[in-house]
Amino acid sequence: MDAKPVDDPPHSTEKYDEGALKPEQQIKINELKIKKRIENERYLQQHPELNILLRDFMRQASLQKPT
């Protein structure tokens, strides 16, 4: 697994500081991110009511115009 980011940073953010972490640290952080995403997906699958709440929230947010 490559420890360095392969994509450009998100729009309007600073460039990645590739020297901030040692390669081992970057690998560990990447593994932690994957683990957390899997945990979050499992949680959302176990609580389908959250999907309904999130969908309704996003729908309302997209329908309301800023004041």
C-alpha positions as MATLAB code, in Angstrom:
seq = 'MDAKPVDDPPHSTEKYDEGALKPEQQIKINELKIKKRIENERYLQQHPELNILLRDFMRQASLQKPT';
ca = [
       0.000    0.000    0.000;
       1.384    3.375   -1.033;
       1.483    5.785    1.905;
       1.448    8.979   -0.155;
      -1.763   10.559   -1.454;
      -2.364    9.829   -5.123;
      -4.946   12.553   -5.678;
      -4.687   16.305   -5.480;
      -5.985   17.876   -2.259;
      -9.627   18.975   -2.177;
     -10.434   22.278   -3.893;
      -9.513   25.415   -1.921;
      -7.322   23.542    0.566;
      -3.588   23.665    1.033;
      -1.279   21.203   -0.679;
      -0.448   18.004    1.161;
       2.575   18.221    3.448;
       4.144   14.943    2.421;
       7.022   15.374    4.875;
       4.835   15.901    7.954;
       4.580   12.207    8.786;
       7.065    9.381    8.577;
       6.080    6.664    6.091;
       5.126    4.307    8.947;
       2.908    6.991   10.477;
       1.207    7.652    7.150;
       0.552    3.935    6.669;
      -0.962    3.678   10.156;
      -3.156    6.722    9.614;
      -4.343    5.352    6.264;
      -5.208    2.030    7.916;
      -7.064    3.865   10.691;
      -9.072    5.838    8.121;
     -10.090    2.622    6.365;
     -11.027    0.990    9.669;
     -13.135    3.997   10.705;
     -14.949    4.110    7.359;
     -15.817    0.429    7.692;
     -17.023    0.963   11.274;
     -19.134    3.928   10.169;
     -20.686    1.917    7.330;
     -21.533   -0.937    9.690;
     -23.106    1.477   12.151;
     -25.225    3.067    9.439;
     -26.314   -0.382    8.237;
     -27.334   -1.312   11.784;
     -29.323    1.919   12.158;
     -31.386    2.431    8.986;
     -33.333    5.229   10.674;
     -30.219    7.403   10.353;
     -30.326    7.062    6.585;
     -33.907    8.337    6.623;
     -32.967   11.276    8.866;
     -29.950   12.175    6.736;
     -31.942   11.926    3.508;
     -34.690   14.160    4.907;
     -32.165   16.661    6.234;
     -30.365   16.879    2.886;
     -33.679   17.257    1.076;
     -34.769   20.107    3.345;
     -31.361   21.768    3.171;
     -31.435   21.712   -0.624;
     -34.975   23.123   -0.761;
     -34.417   26.047    1.604;
     -32.905   29.181    0.153;
     -30.348   31.118    2.196;
     -31.618   34.352    3.696;
];
